[in-house]
Short mmCIF file of C-alpha atoms in Angstrom, two decimals:
data_model
loop_
_atom_site.label_atom_id
_atom_site.label_comp_id
_atom_site.label_asym_id
_atom_site.label_seq_id
_atom_site.Cartn_x
_atom_site.Cartn_y
_atom_site.Cartn_z
CA MET A 948 86.21 158.39 63.90
CA ARG A 949 85.02 162.26 63.75
CA ARG A 950 86.62 164.86 66.17
CA LEU A 951 84.30 167.04 67.88
CA SER A 952 85.29 170.68 68.75
CA GLY A 953 81.53 172.55 69.52
CA PRO A 954 78.29 171.84 70.34
CA LEU A 955 77.64 169.51 67.45
CA CYS A 956 80.94 171.02 65.36
CA ALA A 957 83.25 168.98 63.90
CA ALA A 958 93.65 142.94 51.97
CA LEU A 959 93.55 141.20 51.28
CA ALA A 960 94.13 138.48 53.97
CA ALA A 961 97.47 137.70 52.26
CA VAL A 962 98.66 139.85 55.36
CA LEU A 963 95.80 138.30 57.22
CA VAL A 964 97.63 136.96 60.46
CA LEU A 965 95.16 135.16 62.51
CA ALA A 966 95.21 135.48 66.30
CA GLY A 967 95.78 132.63 68.16
CA CYS A 968 94.73 130.16 71.21
CA GLY A 969 93.34 131.68 74.03
CA SER A 970 93.10 130.31 77.79
CA VAL A 971 89.80 127.61 77.98
CA VAL A 972 86.85 128.58 79.31
CA ASP A 973 85.82 127.54 82.75
CA GLY A 974 83.23 125.85 84.14
CA HIS A 975 80.45 128.40 83.95
CA PRO A 976 77.36 127.11 81.82
CA VAL A 977 77.06 129.39 78.63
CA SER A 978 74.45 129.44 75.34
CA MET A 979 75.52 127.66 73.13
CA LEU A 980 76.18 130.52 70.34
CA TYR A 981 78.31 132.31 73.22
CA ASN A 982 80.64 129.59 74.30
CA PRO A 983 84.26 130.43 73.02
CA ALA A 984 84.65 126.54 72.39
CA GLN A 985 82.03 126.41 70.01
CA VAL A 986 81.11 128.22 66.72
CA GLY A 987 77.58 128.03 65.45
CA GLY A 988 76.64 125.22 67.96
CA LEU A 989 80.11 123.40 66.79
CA PRO A 990 83.14 123.03 68.11
CA VAL A 991 86.33 124.73 67.23
CA THR A 992 88.02 122.99 64.70
CA ASP A 993 91.86 124.12 63.25
CA GLY A 994 91.85 121.10 61.27
CA PRO A 995 91.42 120.52 57.60
CA ASN A 996 90.25 123.58 55.30
CA GLY A 997 89.43 123.02 51.60
CA PRO A 998 87.96 119.87 48.98
CA ARG A 999 88.32 116.30 49.83
CA ASP A 1000 91.00 114.43 49.08
CA ASN A 1001 87.87 112.18 48.10
CA ALA A 1002 85.40 114.65 46.62
CA PRO A 1003 83.74 112.91 43.57
CA ALA A 1004 84.85 114.68 40.06
CA PRO A 1005 82.74 117.76 39.16
CA THR A 1006 80.36 117.90 37.12
CA GLY A 1007 77.74 119.45 34.99
CA THR A 1008 78.16 121.75 32.01
CA VAL A 1009 79.35 125.09 31.76
CA THR A 1010 79.65 127.47 28.67
CA ASN A 1011 82.94 129.18 27.99
CA THR A 1012 85.18 127.03 30.30
CA ASP A 1013 88.76 126.37 29.35
CA HIS A 1014 88.14 123.58 32.25
CA GLY A 1015 91.33 125.03 34.39
CA LYS A 1016 91.55 124.72 38.14
CA ILE A 1017 88.91 127.79 39.25
CA ASP A 1018 86.22 126.19 36.64
CA GLU A 1019 86.51 122.70 38.26
CA LEU A 1020 86.84 123.96 42.06
CA VAL A 1021 84.00 126.47 41.22
CA THR A 1022 81.74 123.92 39.41
CA LEU A 1023 82.62 121.47 42.01
CA ALA A 1024 81.15 123.71 44.69
CA ILE A 1025 77.90 124.86 42.36
CA ASN A 1026 77.50 120.46 42.44
CA ASP A 1027 78.12 120.77 46.52
CA ILE A 1028 75.52 123.88 47.26
CA GLU A 1029 72.73 122.34 44.41
CA ALA A 1030 72.95 119.38 46.44
CA TYR A 1031 72.94 120.52 50.15
CA TRP A 1032 69.65 122.79 48.88
CA LYS A 1033 67.94 119.88 46.73
CA ASP A 1034 67.61 118.06 50.33
CA HIS A 1035 67.49 120.77 52.74
CA TYR A 1036 65.10 123.00 50.83
CA GLU A 1037 62.15 123.25 53.38
CA GLY A 1038 60.89 126.02 54.86
CA LEU A 1039 61.07 127.99 51.11
CA LYS A 1040 58.16 128.22 48.85
CA ARG A 1041 57.79 126.93 45.74
CA THR A 1042 60.21 123.95 44.29
CA PHE A 1043 63.26 123.53 44.26
CA THR A 1044 65.14 124.15 40.73
CA PRO A 1045 67.73 123.87 40.03
CA VAL A 1046 69.91 126.84 38.53
CA PRO A 1047 70.55 125.29 34.61
CA THR A 1048 72.97 127.08 33.25
CA TYR A 1049 76.65 128.05 34.24
CA ILE A 1050 79.22 130.63 32.97
CA SER A 1051 82.31 130.91 33.00
CA TYR A 1052 84.75 133.92 31.79
CA ASP A 1053 87.73 135.73 31.90
CA SER A 1054 87.35 139.89 32.28
CA THR A 1055 90.94 140.39 30.79
CA ASP A 1056 89.73 138.94 27.45
CA PRO A 1057 88.60 141.64 25.51
CA ARG A 1058 86.64 138.98 23.22
CA GLY A 1059 84.82 137.50 25.98
CA PRO A 1060 81.40 136.49 25.53
CA MET A 1061 77.86 138.76 26.48
CA LEU A 1062 76.23 137.51 29.63
CA CYS A 1063 73.33 139.84 28.27
CA PRO A 1064 72.83 142.35 25.39
CA ASP A 1065 73.75 145.54 28.32
CA GLU A 1066 76.25 142.50 30.47
CA PRO A 1067 80.05 142.47 28.27
CA THR A 1068 82.47 139.93 30.66
CA TYR A 1069 85.44 142.37 29.89
CA GLN A 1070 86.79 143.87 33.01
CA ASN A 1071 83.16 142.62 34.48
CA GLU A 1072 85.60 141.15 37.51
CA ASN A 1073 82.43 139.48 39.52
CA ALA A 1074 80.78 136.41 40.03
CA MET A 1075 76.52 136.71 39.85
CA PHE A 1076 73.09 135.16 39.56
CA GLY A 1077 71.24 136.40 36.73
CA ALA A 1078 68.77 136.21 34.18
CA CYS A 1079 68.43 137.64 30.41
CA ARG A 1080 67.41 137.54 26.55
CA TYR A 1081 70.19 136.66 24.78
CA PRO A 1082 71.82 134.14 24.55
CA PHE A 1083 69.50 132.30 26.68
CA LYS A 1084 65.24 132.74 27.34
CA TRP A 1085 64.37 135.27 29.82
CA ASP A 1086 63.05 132.50 31.92
CA GLN A 1087 66.36 130.54 32.11
CA THR A 1088 68.66 131.99 34.53
CA PHE A 1089 71.90 130.96 34.88
CA ILE A 1090 75.21 131.95 37.41
CA ALA A 1091 77.83 132.99 35.87
CA TRP A 1092 81.85 133.90 37.18
CA ASP A 1093 85.19 135.11 36.30
CA ARG A 1094 87.51 132.96 35.81
CA GLY A 1095 90.22 134.98 35.07
CA SER A 1096 90.59 137.63 37.66
CA PHE A 1097 87.55 137.35 40.42
CA MET A 1098 87.75 134.17 41.42
CA PRO A 1099 91.62 133.77 41.34
CA THR A 1100 91.84 136.42 43.66
CA ALA A 1101 89.98 135.52 46.18
CA GLU A 1102 91.43 131.90 46.20
CA LYS A 1103 94.82 133.08 46.32
CA TYR A 1104 94.24 135.72 48.98
CA PHE A 1105 91.65 133.45 50.95
CA GLY A 1106 91.13 130.07 50.28
CA PRO A 1107 89.25 127.99 48.32
CA MET A 1108 86.80 128.21 50.64
CA ALA A 1109 86.08 131.39 50.18
CA VAL A 1110 85.45 130.29 46.19
CA VAL A 1111 82.61 128.71 47.58
CA GLY A 1112 81.90 130.99 49.75
CA VAL A 1113 81.51 133.24 47.27
CA LEU A 1114 79.19 130.67 45.04
CA ALA A 1115 76.93 129.92 48.32
CA HIS A 1116 75.89 134.05 48.41
CA GLU A 1117 74.67 133.66 44.43
CA TYR A 1118 73.05 130.42 45.12
CA GLY A 1119 71.59 132.13 47.61
CA HIS A 1120 70.51 134.83 44.71
CA ALA A 1121 68.95 131.70 43.18
CA LEU A 1122 67.27 130.47 45.98
CA GLN A 1123 65.15 133.76 46.12
CA SER A 1124 63.98 133.83 42.42
CA MET A 1125 62.71 130.04 42.83
CA SER A 1126 60.84 130.50 45.80
CA GLY A 1127 59.48 133.88 45.25
CA LEU A 1128 60.95 135.01 48.06
CA ALA A 1129 62.22 138.48 46.06
CA ASP A 1130 61.71 139.95 43.23
CA LYS A 1131 62.24 143.64 41.35
CA SER A 1132 61.07 145.70 43.90
CA THR A 1133 62.55 144.66 46.89
CA PRO A 1134 65.50 146.44 48.03
CA VAL A 1135 68.78 145.39 46.71
CA VAL A 1136 70.65 145.22 50.17
CA VAL A 1137 67.82 143.09 51.22
CA LYS A 1138 68.55 140.38 48.54
CA GLU A 1139 72.55 141.30 49.30
CA GLN A 1140 71.39 140.34 53.04
CA GLN A 1141 69.61 137.25 52.06
CA ALA A 1142 71.64 135.98 49.97
CA ASP A 1143 74.99 136.16 53.20
CA CYS A 1144 72.52 134.52 55.24
CA PHE A 1145 72.10 131.76 52.87
CA ALA A 1146 75.42 131.20 52.68
CA GLY A 1147 76.12 130.75 56.63
CA VAL A 1148 73.53 128.04 56.39
CA TYR A 1149 75.69 125.84 53.78
CA LEU A 1150 78.26 126.96 55.15
CA HIS A 1151 77.32 125.15 58.50
CA TRP A 1152 76.71 122.57 57.33
CA VAL A 1153 80.48 121.78 55.30
CA ALA A 1154 81.55 122.76 59.02
CA GLU A 1155 79.34 120.23 60.30
CA ASP A 1156 81.33 118.20 58.24
CA GLN A 1157 78.66 117.13 56.45
CA SER A 1158 80.19 117.59 52.71
CA SER A 1159 81.61 114.80 50.53
CA ARG A 1160 83.15 117.04 48.27
CA PHE A 1161 84.50 120.44 51.32
CA THR A 1162 85.70 120.51 54.40
CA LEU A 1163 85.73 123.86 56.96
CA ASN A 1164 87.61 124.52 59.99
CA THR A 1165 86.11 126.48 62.25
CA THR A 1166 89.01 128.66 63.48
CA GLU A 1167 91.39 129.78 59.95
CA GLY A 1168 88.44 128.43 57.23
CA LEU A 1169 86.22 130.50 58.60
CA ASN A 1170 88.23 133.50 59.11
CA HIS A 1171 89.35 133.53 55.79
CA VAL A 1172 85.27 133.00 54.42
CA LEU A 1173 84.52 136.01 57.38
CA ALA A 1174 87.45 137.94 55.53
CA GLY A 1175 85.96 137.65 51.89
CA VAL A 1176 82.72 139.35 52.76
CA ILE A 1177 84.15 141.62 54.84
CA MET A 1178 85.83 142.15 51.28
CA GLY A 1179 82.37 142.39 49.81
CA ARG A 1180 80.94 145.27 52.05
CA ASP A 1181 79.63 148.59 50.43
CA PRO A 1182 82.05 151.34 50.42
CA VAL A 1183 81.68 154.69 52.94
CA LEU A 1184 78.96 156.84 51.23
CA GLY A 1185 79.20 161.20 51.55
CA PRO A 1186 76.28 163.46 52.52
CA GLY A 1187 73.39 162.51 49.36
CA ASP A 1188 74.50 159.27 49.07
CA GLU A 1189 71.79 158.00 51.50
CA LYS A 1190 69.97 156.34 48.11
CA TRP A 1191 72.76 153.90 48.06
CA ILE A 1192 72.18 152.93 51.67
CA LYS A 1193 69.55 150.37 50.14
CA LYS A 1194 70.94 149.60 46.50
CA GLY A 1195 73.83 147.95 48.26
CA HIS A 1196 75.43 145.18 49.92
CA GLY A 1197 75.63 146.52 53.48
CA THR A 1198 78.50 147.40 55.71
CA ALA A 1199 80.95 144.67 56.86
CA LEU A 1200 79.00 144.54 60.05
CA ASP A 1201 75.81 143.98 58.21
CA ARG A 1202 77.21 141.22 55.77
CA VAL A 1203 78.70 139.25 58.46
CA GLY A 1204 75.83 139.81 60.85
CA ALA A 1205 73.71 138.39 57.82
CA PHE A 1206 75.95 135.35 57.02
CA GLN A 1207 76.51 134.82 61.40
CA MET A 1208 72.71 134.78 61.00
CA GLY A 1209 72.18 132.02 59.12
CA PHE A 1210 75.67 130.05 60.37
CA ASP A 1211 73.79 130.41 64.02
CA THR A 1212 70.10 129.99 63.82
CA GLY A 1213 69.43 128.25 59.40
CA THR A 1214 66.88 128.56 56.09
CA ALA A 1215 63.57 130.17 58.08
CA VAL A 1216 65.84 133.66 59.49
CA CYS A 1217 67.06 134.87 56.32
CA ALA A 1218 63.59 134.51 54.82
CA ALA A 1219 62.65 136.67 57.45
CA ILE A 1220 65.31 139.25 56.54
CA ASP A 1221 63.88 142.53 55.37
CA MET A 1222 64.21 146.39 55.24
CA ALA A 1223 62.43 146.49 58.72
CA GLU A 1224 64.89 143.76 60.08
CA ILE A 1225 68.36 145.80 58.71
CA GLU A 1226 66.89 149.09 60.11
CA GLN A 1227 65.92 147.51 63.33
CA ARG A 1228 69.92 145.64 63.59
CA ARG A 1229 71.01 149.15 62.55
CA GLY A 1230 69.42 151.99 64.43
CA ASP A 1231 71.37 154.63 64.80
CA LEU A 1232 74.19 153.86 63.75
CA PRO A 1233 75.86 156.44 60.96
CA MET A 1234 75.39 155.12 57.60
CA ALA A 1235 77.37 157.85 55.90
CA LEU A 1236 79.62 160.74 56.84
CA ARG A 1237 78.44 163.90 57.14
CA PRO A 1238 79.13 167.17 56.73
CA ASP A 1239 80.99 169.45 59.74
CA ASP A 1240 79.72 173.31 60.74
CA SER A 1241 81.77 174.55 57.80
CA GLY A 1242 80.89 172.35 55.13
CA ASP A 1243 83.67 170.59 54.90
CA VAL A 1244 83.01 166.29 54.65
CA PRO A 1245 85.92 165.21 57.49
CA THR A 1246 87.08 161.78 56.17
CA GLY A 1247 85.90 159.99 59.23
CA ASP A 1248 89.72 158.99 59.99
CA VAL A 1249 91.85 161.25 63.43
CA ASP A 1250 95.09 160.96 64.03
CA ILE A 1251 95.86 158.53 66.08
CA ASP A 1252 97.98 160.90 68.79
CA LYS A 1253 97.72 162.03 72.36
CA ASP A 1254 95.04 164.53 71.63
CA THR A 1255 92.39 161.82 70.58
CA LEU A 1256 93.55 159.15 72.99
CA SER A 1257 92.34 161.48 76.06
CA ALA A 1258 88.91 162.62 73.79
CA LEU A 1259 88.44 158.90 73.81
CA MET A 1260 89.09 158.12 77.57
CA ASP A 1261 86.71 161.33 78.01
CA VAL A 1262 84.18 159.96 76.07
CA MET A 1263 84.01 156.24 77.95
CA ASN A 1264 84.38 157.51 81.17
CA LYS A 1265 81.04 159.48 80.03
CA ILE A 1266 79.33 156.92 78.60
CA TYR A 1267 80.66 154.23 81.60
CA SER A 1268 80.91 156.83 84.67
CA PRO A 1269 82.93 154.42 86.43
CA GLN A 1270 84.15 154.70 89.86
CA GLN A 1271 87.84 154.71 89.50
CA PRO A 1272 88.09 155.51 85.49
CA PRO A 1273 91.27 153.68 84.45
CA THR A 1274 94.42 156.15 83.89
CA LEU A 1275 96.57 156.14 80.84
CA SER A 1276 99.67 155.89 80.35
CA TYR A 1277 102.45 156.05 77.63
CA ASP A 1278 105.64 154.46 79.52
CA THR A 1279 106.63 151.09 78.73
CA PRO A 1280 103.68 148.34 81.26
CA GLN A 1281 105.42 147.77 83.95
CA CYS A 1282 102.80 145.50 86.10
CA ALA A 1283 102.49 142.90 88.99
CA ASP A 1284 99.63 141.13 87.92
CA ALA A 1285 99.24 140.99 83.91
CA GLN A 1286 101.36 140.44 80.72
CA ALA A 1287 101.67 143.25 78.78
CA SER A 1288 99.50 143.24 75.36
CA PRO A 1289 100.71 145.71 72.87
CA PRO A 1290 100.20 148.36 71.41
CA ALA A 1291 97.75 148.35 74.68
CA SER A 1292 97.86 146.81 78.27
CA TYR A 1293 96.31 146.98 81.13
CA CYS A 1294 97.28 146.82 84.59
CA PRO A 1295 94.79 145.84 86.73
CA ALA A 1296 97.06 145.65 90.01
CA THR A 1297 97.72 149.97 88.99
CA ASN A 1298 94.40 150.38 86.85
CA THR A 1299 96.65 152.11 84.27
CA ILE A 1300 96.44 151.33 80.32
CA SER A 1301 99.59 151.66 79.13
CA VAL A 1302 99.68 152.23 75.09
CA ASP A 1303 102.58 152.47 72.52
CA LEU A 1304 101.85 155.48 71.08
CA ALA A 1305 103.56 154.88 67.57
CA ALA A 1306 102.46 151.21 67.07
CA LEU A 1307 98.97 151.98 67.74
CA GLU A 1308 99.29 155.12 65.68
CA GLU A 1309 100.45 152.50 62.67
CA MET A 1310 97.66 149.93 63.73
CA GLY A 1311 95.31 152.77 63.20
CA THR A 1312 96.60 153.95 59.84
CA PRO A 1313 94.20 154.31 56.47
CA ALA A 1314 94.84 151.58 54.19
CA ASP A 1315 94.59 150.92 50.50
CA GLU A 1316 92.96 148.05 50.55
CA ARG A 1317 92.46 147.05 46.96
CA LYS A 1318 95.64 148.71 46.34
CA ASN A 1319 98.17 147.90 48.72
CA LYS A 1320 96.64 144.42 49.50
CA VAL A 1321 95.72 144.74 52.87
CA MET A 1322 93.04 144.10 54.88
CA LEU A 1323 90.92 147.17 56.02
CA GLN A 1324 92.52 149.32 58.81
CA GLY A 1325 91.66 153.06 60.12
CA ASP A 1326 91.83 155.20 62.82
CA ASP A 1327 88.86 152.72 64.62
CA THR A 1328 91.20 149.34 63.97
CA ALA A 1329 93.43 151.33 66.50
CA LEU A 1330 90.60 153.03 69.13
CA SER A 1331 88.92 149.83 69.75
CA VAL A 1332 92.06 147.91 71.09
CA VAL A 1333 92.07 151.10 73.57
CA MET A 1334 88.59 150.95 74.51
CA SER A 1335 88.51 146.79 74.84
CA ARG A 1336 91.54 147.66 77.18
CA TYR A 1337 89.67 150.29 79.22
CA THR A 1338 86.29 148.04 79.61
CA LEU A 1339 88.78 145.63 81.60
CA ALA A 1340 88.96 147.80 83.81
CA LEU A 1341 85.39 147.87 84.02
CA GLN A 1342 85.19 144.39 84.75
CA HIS A 1343 88.26 144.65 87.30
CA GLN A 1344 85.79 147.19 89.95
CA ARG A 1345 83.24 144.69 88.98
CA GLY A 1346 85.84 142.19 90.53
CA VAL A 1347 85.08 139.16 87.42
CA GLU A 1348 87.68 136.83 85.87
CA LEU A 1349 89.94 138.71 83.60
CA THR A 1350 92.00 135.52 82.59
CA SER A 1351 90.15 133.74 80.23
CA ALA A 1352 88.76 132.91 77.11
CA MET A 1353 85.41 134.01 78.15
CA ALA A 1354 86.76 136.73 79.51
CA GLY A 1355 88.35 137.89 76.42
CA LEU A 1356 84.28 137.90 74.70
CA ARG A 1357 83.34 139.75 77.09
CA THR A 1358 85.35 142.59 76.36
CA ALA A 1359 84.63 142.06 72.86
CA CYS A 1360 80.86 142.88 74.10
CA LEU A 1361 81.45 145.47 75.75
CA THR A 1362 83.55 147.17 73.13
CA GLY A 1363 81.31 147.12 71.60
CA VAL A 1364 78.74 148.61 73.97
CA GLY A 1365 81.15 151.68 73.99
CA GLN A 1366 80.98 151.49 70.46
CA ARG A 1367 77.41 152.14 70.26
CA GLY A 1368 77.47 154.62 73.11
CA MET A 1369 80.02 156.63 70.74
CA ALA A 1370 77.14 156.47 67.92
CA GLU A 1371 76.11 160.02 69.52
CA PRO A 1372 78.24 163.48 70.25
CA ALA A 1373 79.69 162.73 73.69
CA GLY A 1374 82.86 164.44 75.04
CA THR A 1375 83.30 167.03 78.26
CA ASP A 1376 83.53 170.50 77.94
CA GLY A 1377 81.75 170.92 74.15
CA LYS A 1378 85.11 168.27 72.50
CA GLY A 1379 85.37 164.87 72.25
CA LEU A 1380 84.63 161.25 69.30
CA ILE A 1381 81.93 160.54 67.53
CA LEU A 1382 81.19 156.97 65.70
CA THR A 1383 81.08 157.28 62.02
CA ALA A 1384 80.57 155.58 58.97
CA GLY A 1385 83.38 153.10 58.08
CA ASP A 1386 84.37 152.95 61.58
CA LEU A 1387 82.88 149.58 63.07
CA ASP A 1388 84.05 148.37 59.76
CA GLU A 1389 87.51 148.88 60.56
CA ALA A 1390 86.72 147.75 64.30
CA VAL A 1391 85.48 144.11 63.01
CA THR A 1392 88.41 143.86 60.82
CA GLY A 1393 90.48 144.49 63.39
CA LEU A 1394 88.23 141.48 65.25
CA LEU A 1395 89.10 139.27 62.93
CA ALA A 1396 92.53 139.88 61.71
CA ASN A 1397 94.25 140.37 65.04
CA GLY A 1398 91.44 139.64 67.57
CA LEU A 1399 93.24 141.81 70.10
CA ALA A 1400 89.68 143.82 71.25
CA ALA A 1401 88.58 140.62 72.02
CA SER A 1402 91.14 139.47 73.83
CA ASP A 1403 91.75 138.95 78.17
CA VAL A 1404 94.06 141.41 80.49
CA ASN A 1405 96.97 139.06 78.53
CA GLY A 1406 96.38 139.27 75.54
CA ASN A 1407 94.69 136.36 74.82
CA THR A 1408 91.64 135.81 72.77
CA VAL A 1409 89.74 132.76 71.26
CA PRO A 1410 91.18 131.27 68.10
CA ALA A 1411 87.22 131.35 66.08
CA GLY A 1412 86.92 134.93 64.55
CA PHE A 1413 83.40 134.16 64.04
CA THR A 1414 82.85 134.02 67.74
CA ARG A 1415 85.04 137.39 68.44
CA ILE A 1416 82.41 139.18 66.45
CA LEU A 1417 79.62 137.60 66.96
CA ALA A 1418 80.57 138.94 71.06
CA PHE A 1419 80.85 142.23 69.61
CA ARG A 1420 78.16 142.22 67.41
CA SER A 1421 75.69 141.89 70.39
CA GLY A 1422 77.33 144.32 72.22
CA VAL A 1423 76.68 146.56 69.20
CA LEU A 1424 73.29 145.84 68.59
CA ASP A 1425 72.08 145.98 72.31
CA GLY A 1426 74.15 148.56 73.43
CA ASP A 1427 73.88 147.15 77.12
CA ALA A 1428 77.06 146.72 79.32
CA ASP A 1429 74.61 144.60 81.71
CA ARG A 1430 74.00 141.79 79.07
CA CYS A 1431 77.31 141.41 78.63
CA TYR A 1432 78.27 140.20 81.97
CA GLN A 1433 75.34 137.66 81.74
CA ARG A 1434 76.51 136.18 78.45
CA PHE A 1435 79.82 136.11 79.29
CA PRO A 1436 79.89 135.19 82.74
#
């Protein structure tokens, strides 16, 4: 967030604590996509996750392999992904042609092979789809991966299905190549989000229990896949960096959104992703930090203190204009008709939001995820939780149910609407908060890690992070509170 003071002035999953189960949905008819008991039309499951015990042995030749566990897992993943697309290629042009070459390397080895004349493997912690002259022909494509650092780290912190997700993304690039869907003129961000989308299509099939090699549950398993997707987002851009917007992978919201499109809808929607579609999804959301009137570039994070929370309440009052705005309290919550949901709780009986300021400050303190092996967090991780309690006050005044899984998803949707409203300067007497680049990434990660911004008045949330983020994303993209009530009755 960025604080305004004038007219227009101004991890990894080792620590990922997945939110627990919420209340059972009531009898209201709901869309398949917005049903808290389903994930992309599939039932919520918490069963096995990873390679099947009876999976067939991996097959195929891997150049430069060490025959270790990582290469076995990757090869098994490629076998499965290839088998899926061989049978489900319809809707794409040309014919399906399996990727002919697979290359394993160790990025910690200075004597490692060159993938291309200008593509060394030493210190190249990555996985990729490509084609080059040496040691292969120009028309011979390959998929390569770092078995020394990148893949072991992904498996350690996100589990084996995150590794499978990485390969599903790279095979998405192979689909682009064999179908002619993308060429050198296609913006990188379009290629990357198409690949995220194709990965979602394949992983829906796995979650549907159709794979003979892998299983994927739709709670913890899918949550960790999404955490891996989030870790691959672009860094926050600054002034003058706008040219990189088309040359990256996209924000966390972009990447998770593209993955969800494929998981929910299928191949056709992936093929339809282009720059216009991405820009339509983004709308006026901030993509880069902007300098203030003094010429300085704020970090995008504000301190979580009483002044900031007061400014947040002012902004919410302006966006929603409720007849009875909730009040903010720093006292220990005492409520006759709701349980506490620290670090922020809403009490319907008193129309009060109670916050534990110290705990909220800790939640909103920016973290160096790559250095300290933690999940992304920042000011909007905390502020989105407070906003969610504000939206419970709106729901209470509307007279809807506050103690159900549906209420939790409605809360996430309305919180997304509020975030969208903060994309433009708002506040009282020239003071307030504005959404900045990177804020939504922090909110999305919080939804996945703890789910509080998608919880009901008692702090209960749904177990599927996928559904929590989907509800929030629907509010951000629409910016329409009434549609939240329609989607989540």
